Amino acid sequence: MITHLSSPPLTQSSSLTRLLTSNPPKPHFFKTLISPSSPYPKTLSTHFTDHLLYPNRRCPHRKRGAFRHFALPLFELGGLEGTQSVFEAVGVLAAIITVHESGHFLAAYLQGIHVSKFAVGFGPVLAKFNANNIEYSLRAFPLGGFVAFPDNDPDSDIPADDENLLKNRPIFDRVIVISAGVIANVVFAYLIIFVQVLSVGLPVQEFSPGVLVPEVRTSSAAARDGLRPGDVILSVDGYELPKSVFSVPQIVDIIKGSPKKNVSLKVERGGEDLVIGVTPDESGDGTGRIGVQLSPNVKVTKAKPKNLVEAISFSGKEFWGLTSNVLEGLKQTFLNFSQSASKVSGPVAIIAVGAEVARSSSDGLYQFAAALNLNLAVINLLPLPALDGGSLALILVEAARGGRKLPQEVEQRIMSSGIMVVLLLGIFLLVRDTLNLDFVRELL
């Protein structure tokens, strides 16, 4: 899966979790599990974290922006500590993949289009069964999935001119099948927000000046120089921090730019103001780090709807706010691609983010799941080979040619080249993100 932590995983025919029309099917893995960048923990970057960490200030409930506040660890990719939280993050990804592929599957099945396989995960088969000539399987790695069609399967006994093969259906029917995965993710994102509104309510944030320090790492520069968990940093080198979520990246930038240089922090501790000088250590890339987590100094309360109409209203506003943040994040990624390309993240990084969200609060999984759904939906619509948008683009070309398809070898060359690029990118991100995990770094 490639998303904007950084971009989506690819599929043969169409989607982040990809639609396949050949046999053997190939997983939509790279279409679903690679994501773009964001200011989330460490070196991760994703659209969903943009929303989670930097709230949408246009949302209706007073100063509520994000659904919850998040700590921003300095400055390395997190580990996957906490077995339960890791499984929760993997479960969220598996659910999103299942919903996406179910969209493709149902759109085909309900139109009477032949489907040969439906799989969640990729790699070795853990369990499978057959029903109505369709193989349903659960595979070892829940980081992608696929729906396969028998169109070009040499072992299929379906005649090549059968009107219910996907390739033989009218353009509109095929557009429905290809776009159904994206539609399913969008609908699922709204339902997740709606369930949150009804079950736990939406957090309302009230900001206070400064930045909270939830955690100080043992033997870090911050611990050595006297910073403690629970401190509130009010100013840095004389600069007063405002009541804003954006105070966090301001401090991060100052610390990163001051390796081995004394930084004066005005800190509130137990009702008293103190001045502490901290000298950041120099990390491997030459930036400064002090070994703390930072989060906005915010008080969070829950707003619950009084009736169903208000719940629908709350959910709609949150849904559109989250969608606008996802779109804006992708826009900024492409406008500043040279700076953001290094922040593209894959499935390991996404799971690391999800596990951190789950450890912080189970409520955060709602936003993690909703934002990731929207992120993958938008990315899958990009007109790139191996994404749903790439397959839709080929159909539009066919429509523009008066219903005449491109030569099959041309289509295959376009899709194969896209798949190869994404596979190589996915392998690179898997290796890079794994090597960036804290516990892996400690072993090396």
Coordinates of C-alpha atoms in Angstrom, one line a residue:
M1 CA 0.0 0.0 0.0
I2 CA 1.4 3.4 -0.9
T3 CA -0.5 6.4 0.3
H4 CA 0.6 9.9 1.3
L5 CA 2.1 8.7 4.6
S6 CA 2.7 9.0 0.7
S7 CA 1.0 7.1 -2.0
P8 CA -1.0 4.0 -2.7
P9 CA -0.1 0.5 -3.5
L10 CA -0.8 -0.6 -7.0
T11 CA -2.8 -3.2 -8.8
Q12 CA -2.8 -4.7 -12.2
S13 CA -6.0 -3.4 -13.5
S14 CA -7.0 -0.6 -11.4
S15 CA -6.8 0.1 -7.7
L16 CA -4.8 0.9 -4.7
T17 CA -5.7 -2.5 -3.8
R18 CA -6.0 -3.3 -7.3
L19 CA -8.4 -5.0 -9.7
L20 CA -6.9 -7.8 -11.7
T21 CA -8.2 -9.2 -14.9
S22 CA -5.7 -11.9 -15.5
N23 CA -4.6 -15.1 -13.9
P24 CA -2.8 -15.6 -11.7
P25 CA -4.1 -12.5 -9.9
K26 CA -1.6 -10.1 -8.5
P27 CA -2.3 -8.3 -5.2
H28 CA -3.4 -4.7 -5.1
F29 CA -0.8 -4.5 -2.3
F30 CA 1.1 -1.5 -3.6
K31 CA -2.1 0.3 -4.3
T32 CA -3.3 0.2 -0.8
L33 CA -0.3 0.5 1.4
I34 CA 2.0 3.3 0.3
S35 CA 1.2 6.7 1.5
P36 CA 2.4 10.3 1.2
S37 CA 3.9 12.5 3.8
S38 CA 2.8 14.4 6.9
P39 CA 4.1 15.8 10.2
Y40 CA 3.2 12.7 12.1
P41 CA 5.6 10.9 14.4
K42 CA 9.1 11.1 13.3
T43 CA 9.9 10.8 9.7
L44 CA 6.5 9.6 8.7
S45 CA 4.4 11.6 6.4
T46 CA 0.7 11.0 5.4
H47 CA -2.3 12.8 4.5
F48 CA -4.2 11.3 7.3
T49 CA -1.6 12.5 9.8
D50 CA -1.8 15.9 8.3
H51 CA -5.4 15.9 9.4
L52 CA -4.9 14.2 12.7
L53 CA -2.0 16.4 13.8
Y54 CA -3.0 19.7 12.2
P55 CA -6.8 20.0 12.6
N56 CA -9.1 21.6 10.2
R57 CA -9.9 25.0 11.8
R58 CA -13.0 25.4 9.7
C59 CA -14.8 22.6 11.6
P60 CA -17.8 23.8 13.4
H61 CA -17.3 23.1 17.1
R62 CA -15.6 26.1 18.5
K63 CA -11.9 25.6 18.2
R64 CA -12.1 21.9 17.5
G65 CA -9.8 21.0 14.7
A66 CA -8.5 17.5 15.0
F67 CA -10.4 14.8 16.6
R68 CA -7.8 14.3 19.2
H69 CA -4.3 15.6 19.9
F70 CA -1.2 13.7 19.1
A71 CA 2.3 13.7 20.4
L72 CA 5.0 14.4 17.9
P73 CA 8.2 12.4 18.7
L74 CA 11.5 13.9 17.7
F75 CA 13.0 12.7 15.3
E76 CA 12.9 9.1 14.2
L77 CA 10.4 6.6 12.9
G78 CA 8.6 4.9 15.7
G79 CA 8.9 1.3 16.7
L80 CA 6.1 -1.2 16.7
E81 CA 6.0 -1.6 20.4
G82 CA 2.8 -3.0 21.8
T83 CA 1.4 -6.2 20.3
Q84 CA -2.2 -5.3 20.7
S85 CA -1.8 -1.8 19.1
V86 CA 0.0 -3.4 16.2
F87 CA -2.7 -5.9 15.6
E88 CA -5.3 -3.1 15.9
A89 CA -3.5 -1.1 13.2
V90 CA -3.2 -4.2 11.0
G91 CA -6.9 -4.9 11.5
V92 CA -7.8 -1.4 10.4
L93 CA -5.7 -1.8 7.2
A94 CA -7.2 -5.3 6.5
A95 CA -10.8 -3.8 7.0
I96 CA -10.1 -1.0 4.6
I97 CA -8.6 -3.4 2.0
T98 CA -11.6 -5.7 2.4
V99 CA -14.1 -2.8 1.9
H100 CA -12.2 -1.6 -1.2
E101 CA -12.1 -5.0 -2.9
S102 CA -15.7 -5.7 -1.8
G103 CA -16.7 -2.6 -3.8
H104 CA -15.1 -4.0 -6.9
F105 CA -16.5 -7.5 -6.3
L106 CA -20.1 -6.4 -5.6
A107 CA -20.2 -4.0 -8.5
A108 CA -19.2 -6.9 -10.8
Y109 CA -21.3 -9.6 -9.1
L110 CA -24.5 -7.6 -9.0
Q111 CA -24.1 -6.9 -12.8
G112 CA -23.7 -10.6 -13.5
I113 CA -20.0 -10.1 -14.5
H114 CA -17.9 -13.2 -14.1
V115 CA -15.5 -13.1 -11.1
S116 CA -13.0 -15.9 -10.4
K117 CA -11.2 -14.8 -7.2
F118 CA -11.6 -12.6 -4.1
A119 CA -8.6 -12.3 -1.8
V120 CA -7.8 -10.3 1.3
G121 CA -4.0 -10.1 1.8
F122 CA -1.3 -11.4 -0.5
G123 CA 1.3 -14.1 -0.4
P124 CA 0.6 -17.7 0.8
V125 CA -3.0 -18.7 1.2
L126 CA -4.0 -19.3 4.9
A127 CA -7.6 -20.3 4.3
K128 CA -9.9 -20.5 1.3
F129 CA -13.2 -21.9 0.1
N130 CA -15.1 -22.0 -3.2
A131 CA -18.7 -20.8 -3.7
N132 CA -20.5 -20.3 -7.0
N133 CA -17.2 -20.9 -8.9
I134 CA -15.5 -18.1 -7.0
E135 CA -12.4 -18.7 -4.8
Y136 CA -12.5 -16.7 -1.6
S137 CA -9.1 -16.6 0.2
L138 CA -7.4 -15.1 3.2
R139 CA -3.6 -14.7 2.6
A140 CA -0.7 -14.3 4.9
F141 CA 0.1 -10.6 4.6
P142 CA -3.0 -8.3 5.2
L143 CA -1.4 -5.4 3.3
G144 CA -3.4 -5.6 0.1
G145 CA -6.0 -7.6 -1.7
F146 CA -7.4 -8.3 -5.2
V147 CA -10.4 -9.3 -7.2
A148 CA -9.6 -11.4 -10.2
F149 CA -11.6 -11.9 -13.4
P150 CA -11.3 -14.9 -15.8
D151 CA -11.1 -12.7 -18.9
N152 CA -7.7 -13.9 -20.0
D153 CA -7.4 -17.0 -17.9
P154 CA -6.2 -19.9 -20.3
D155 CA -7.7 -22.4 -17.8
S156 CA -11.2 -20.9 -17.8
D157 CA -13.9 -22.7 -19.7
I158 CA -15.8 -19.5 -20.3
P159 CA -15.9 -18.6 -24.0
A160 CA -13.8 -15.6 -25.0
D161 CA -16.9 -13.9 -26.5
D162 CA -19.1 -14.4 -23.4
E163 CA -21.0 -11.1 -22.9
N164 CA -20.5 -11.3 -19.1
L165 CA -16.7 -11.2 -19.2
L166 CA -15.6 -7.8 -17.9
K167 CA -13.7 -7.0 -21.0
N168 CA -16.8 -7.6 -23.1
R169 CA -19.2 -5.4 -21.1
P170 CA -20.1 -1.8 -22.1
I171 CA -17.9 1.0 -21.1
F172 CA -20.4 2.2 -18.4
D173 CA -20.5 -1.2 -16.7
R174 CA -16.7 -1.4 -16.6
V175 CA -16.5 2.1 -15.2
I176 CA -18.8 1.1 -12.4
V177 CA -16.7 -1.9 -11.5
I178 CA -13.4 0.0 -11.5
S179 CA -14.7 3.0 -9.5
A180 CA -16.7 0.9 -7.0
G181 CA -13.6 0.3 -4.8
V182 CA -13.1 4.1 -4.4
I183 CA -16.8 4.7 -3.7
A184 CA -16.8 1.9 -1.1
N185 CA -13.8 3.5 0.8
V186 CA -15.5 7.0 0.7
V187 CA -18.8 5.6 2.1
F188 CA -16.9 3.6 4.7
A189 CA -15.0 6.7 5.8
Y190 CA -18.3 8.5 6.4
L191 CA -19.8 5.6 8.3
I192 CA -16.7 5.4 10.5
I193 CA -17.1 9.1 11.4
F194 CA -20.9 8.6 11.9
V195 CA -20.2 5.7 14.3
Q196 CA -17.7 7.7 16.2
V197 CA -20.2 10.6 16.5
L198 CA -22.9 8.3 17.9
S199 CA -20.6 6.2 20.2
V200 CA -18.0 8.5 21.7
G201 CA -18.8 11.9 20.3
L202 CA -16.4 14.4 18.6
P203 CA -13.6 16.0 20.6
V204 CA -13.7 19.7 21.1
Q205 CA -10.3 21.3 21.6
E206 CA -9.5 24.4 23.6
F207 CA -5.9 25.6 23.2
S208 CA -3.8 27.2 25.8
P209 CA -0.4 28.9 25.2
G210 CA 2.7 26.8 24.8
V211 CA 3.5 23.2 24.0
L212 CA 3.1 20.2 26.3
V213 CA 5.9 17.7 26.9
P214 CA 4.2 14.3 27.5
E215 CA 7.3 12.2 27.5
V216 CA 11.1 12.7 28.1
R217 CA 13.4 9.9 27.0
T218 CA 15.8 8.6 29.5
S219 CA 19.4 9.7 28.9
S220 CA 18.3 12.2 26.3
A221 CA 19.5 15.8 26.0
A222 CA 16.2 17.0 27.5
A223 CA 16.5 14.7 30.5
R224 CA 20.1 15.6 31.0
D225 CA 19.3 19.3 31.0
G226 CA 16.3 19.1 33.4
L227 CA 13.2 19.0 31.2
R228 CA 10.5 16.8 32.7
P229 CA 7.3 15.0 31.5
G230 CA 4.3 17.3 32.1
D231 CA 6.2 20.5 31.5
V232 CA 4.7 23.1 29.3
I233 CA 7.1 25.0 27.1
L234 CA 5.9 28.6 26.9
S235 CA 8.7 30.2 24.8
V236 CA 11.9 29.2 22.9
D237 CA 14.8 31.6 22.8
G238 CA 12.4 34.4 23.8
Y239 CA 9.8 33.6 21.2
E240 CA 6.4 33.2 22.9
L241 CA 4.5 30.2 21.7
P242 CA 0.8 31.0 20.7
K243 CA -2.4 29.1 21.4
S244 CA -2.1 26.9 18.3
V245 CA -1.4 23.4 17.1
F246 CA 1.3 25.0 14.9
S247 CA 3.5 25.7 17.9
V248 CA 4.7 22.1 17.8
P249 CA 6.4 22.3 14.3
Q250 CA 7.8 25.7 15.3
I251 CA 9.7 24.1 18.2
V252 CA 10.7 21.1 16.1
D253 CA 12.2 23.4 13.5
I254 CA 14.2 25.4 16.1
I255 CA 15.5 22.2 17.8
K256 CA 16.4 20.6 14.5
G257 CA 18.3 23.7 13.5
S258 CA 20.3 24.0 16.7
P259 CA 22.5 20.9 17.1
K260 CA 25.0 21.3 20.0
K261 CA 23.7 24.9 20.5
N262 CA 22.1 26.0 23.7
V263 CA 18.4 26.7 23.4
S264 CA 16.6 28.7 26.2
L265 CA 13.2 27.3 27.1
K266 CA 10.7 29.1 29.3
V267 CA 8.8 26.3 31.0
E268 CA 5.7 26.2 33.3
R269 CA 6.0 23.5 35.9
G270 CA 3.6 23.1 38.8
G271 CA 2.3 26.6 38.5
E272 CA 5.8 28.1 38.4
D273 CA 7.8 29.5 35.5
L274 CA 11.3 28.2 35.0
V275 CA 14.1 28.9 32.4
I276 CA 15.9 25.8 31.2
G277 CA 18.8 25.7 28.8
V278 CA 18.8 22.6 26.6
T279 CA 21.6 21.6 24.2
P280 CA 20.3 19.4 21.5
D281 CA 22.3 16.3 20.5
E282 CA 23.3 16.0 16.9
S283 CA 21.6 13.2 15.0
G284 CA 23.1 11.3 12.1
D285 CA 21.7 13.7 9.5
G286 CA 23.2 16.7 11.2
T287 CA 20.0 18.0 12.8
G288 CA 19.3 18.5 16.5
R289 CA 17.3 16.3 18.7
I290 CA 16.5 16.4 22.4
G291 CA 14.5 13.2 22.9
V292 CA 11.0 14.4 23.9
Q293 CA 7.5 14.0 22.6
L294 CA 5.6 17.3 22.0
S295 CA 1.9 17.9 21.7
P296 CA -0.4 20.9 21.5
N297 CA -1.3 22.3 24.9
V298 CA -5.0 21.6 24.6
K299 CA -7.9 20.5 26.7
V300 CA -10.2 18.1 25.0
T301 CA -13.9 17.6 25.7
K302 CA -16.4 15.4 23.9
A303 CA -19.4 16.9 22.0
K304 CA -22.2 14.4 21.5
P305 CA -25.2 15.0 19.2
K306 CA -28.6 15.4 20.8
N307 CA -30.5 13.6 18.1
L308 CA -30.0 11.7 14.8
V309 CA -30.3 14.9 12.7
E310 CA -27.5 16.5 14.7
A311 CA -25.4 13.4 14.4
I312 CA -25.8 13.4 10.6
S313 CA -24.9 17.1 10.6
F314 CA -21.8 16.6 12.8
S315 CA -20.7 13.7 10.7
G316 CA -21.1 15.5 7.4
K317 CA -19.1 18.5 8.6
E318 CA -16.3 16.3 9.9
F319 CA -16.3 14.2 6.7
W320 CA -15.9 17.3 4.5
G321 CA -13.3 18.8 6.7
L322 CA -11.3 15.6 6.6
T323 CA -11.7 15.2 2.9
S324 CA -10.5 18.8 2.3
N325 CA -7.4 18.1 4.4
V326 CA -6.6 15.0 2.5
L327 CA -7.0 16.8 -0.9
E328 CA -4.9 19.7 0.3
G329 CA -2.2 17.3 1.6
L330 CA -2.0 15.6 -1.8
K331 CA -2.0 18.9 -3.6
Q332 CA 0.9 20.2 -1.5
T333 CA 2.7 16.9 -2.1
F334 CA 2.6 17.2 -5.9
L335 CA 3.4 21.0 -5.8
N336 CA 6.4 20.3 -3.6
F337 CA 7.3 16.9 -4.8
S338 CA 11.1 17.3 -4.6
Q339 CA 10.7 18.0 -0.9
S340 CA 8.0 15.5 -0.1
A341 CA 9.2 12.5 -2.2
S342 CA 11.5 11.4 0.6
K343 CA 8.6 11.3 3.0
V344 CA 6.6 8.8 1.0
S345 CA 5.9 5.8 3.3
G346 CA 4.8 2.2 2.9
P347 CA 2.9 -0.4 4.9
V348 CA 5.4 -0.7 7.7
A349 CA 5.3 3.1 8.3
I350 CA 1.5 3.1 8.2
I351 CA 1.3 0.3 10.7
A352 CA 3.7 2.2 12.9
V353 CA 1.5 5.2 12.8
G354 CA -1.6 3.2 13.4
A355 CA 0.0 1.4 16.3
E356 CA 1.0 4.7 17.9
V357 CA -2.5 6.1 17.5
A358 CA -4.0 2.9 19.0
R359 CA -1.6 3.2 22.0
S360 CA -2.5 6.8 22.6
S361 CA -6.3 6.3 22.5
S362 CA -8.6 3.8 20.9
D363 CA -10.8 6.7 19.8
G364 CA -8.0 7.8 17.5
L365 CA -8.4 4.6 15.4
Y366 CA -11.7 6.2 14.1
Q367 CA -9.8 9.1 12.6
F368 CA -6.9 6.9 11.5
A369 CA -9.3 4.6 9.6
A370 CA -11.5 7.4 8.1
A371 CA -8.5 9.4 6.9
L372 CA -6.7 6.4 5.5
N373 CA -9.9 5.4 3.6
L374 CA -10.1 8.8 2.0
N375 CA -6.4 9.0 1.4
L376 CA -6.4 5.7 -0.5
A377 CA -9.6 6.6 -2.4
V378 CA -8.1 9.8 -3.7
I379 CA -4.8 8.2 -4.6
N380 CA -6.5 5.4 -6.4
L381 CA -8.3 7.9 -8.7
L382 CA -5.0 9.4 -9.9
P383 CA -4.6 8.5 -13.7
L384 CA -1.5 6.4 -13.2
P385 CA -0.9 2.9 -14.5
A386 CA -1.9 0.2 -12.1
L387 CA -4.2 2.4 -10.1
D388 CA -8.0 2.5 -10.6
G389 CA -7.6 5.9 -12.1
G390 CA -5.2 4.5 -14.7
S391 CA -7.8 1.9 -15.8
L392 CA -10.4 4.6 -15.9
A393 CA -8.1 6.7 -18.1
L394 CA -7.7 3.8 -20.5
I395 CA -11.5 3.5 -20.7
L396 CA -11.8 7.2 -21.4
V397 CA -9.3 6.8 -24.3
E398 CA -11.4 4.0 -25.6
A399 CA -14.6 6.1 -25.4
A400 CA -12.8 9.0 -27.2
R401 CA -11.9 6.5 -30.0
G402 CA -15.5 5.7 -30.5
G403 CA -15.4 2.5 -28.5
R404 CA -12.3 1.1 -30.2
K405 CA -9.9 -0.3 -27.6
L406 CA -6.2 0.3 -27.6
P407 CA -4.3 -2.7 -28.9
Q408 CA -4.0 -5.3 -26.1
E409 CA -0.2 -5.3 -26.2
V410 CA -0.2 -1.5 -25.7
E411 CA -2.5 -1.7 -22.7
Q412 CA -0.5 -4.5 -21.2
R413 CA 2.7 -2.6 -21.7
I414 CA 1.3 0.5 -20.0
M415 CA -0.1 -1.4 -17.0
S416 CA 3.0 -3.7 -16.7
S417 CA 5.4 -0.8 -16.6
G418 CA 3.3 0.9 -13.9
I419 CA 3.1 -2.2 -11.8
M420 CA 6.8 -2.7 -12.0
V421 CA 7.5 0.8 -10.9
V422 CA 5.2 0.4 -8.0
L423 CA 6.5 -3.0 -7.0
L424 CA 10.0 -1.6 -6.9
L425 CA 8.9 1.4 -5.0
G426 CA 7.0 -0.8 -2.5
I427 CA 10.0 -3.0 -1.9
F428 CA 12.2 0.0 -1.4
L429 CA 9.8 1.5 1.1
L430 CA 9.3 -1.7 3.0
V431 CA 13.1 -2.0 3.5
R432 CA 13.6 1.7 4.3
D433 CA 10.7 2.0 6.7
T434 CA 11.7 -1.3 8.5
L435 CA 15.3 0.0 8.9
N436 CA 13.9 3.2 10.4
L437 CA 12.0 1.5 13.2
D438 CA 13.5 2.3 16.6
F439 CA 14.0 -1.4 17.7
V440 CA 15.6 -2.3 14.3
R441 CA 18.0 0.7 14.6
E442 CA 19.0 -0.6 18.1
L443 CA 19.8 -4.0 16.6
L444 CA 22.0 -2.6 13.8

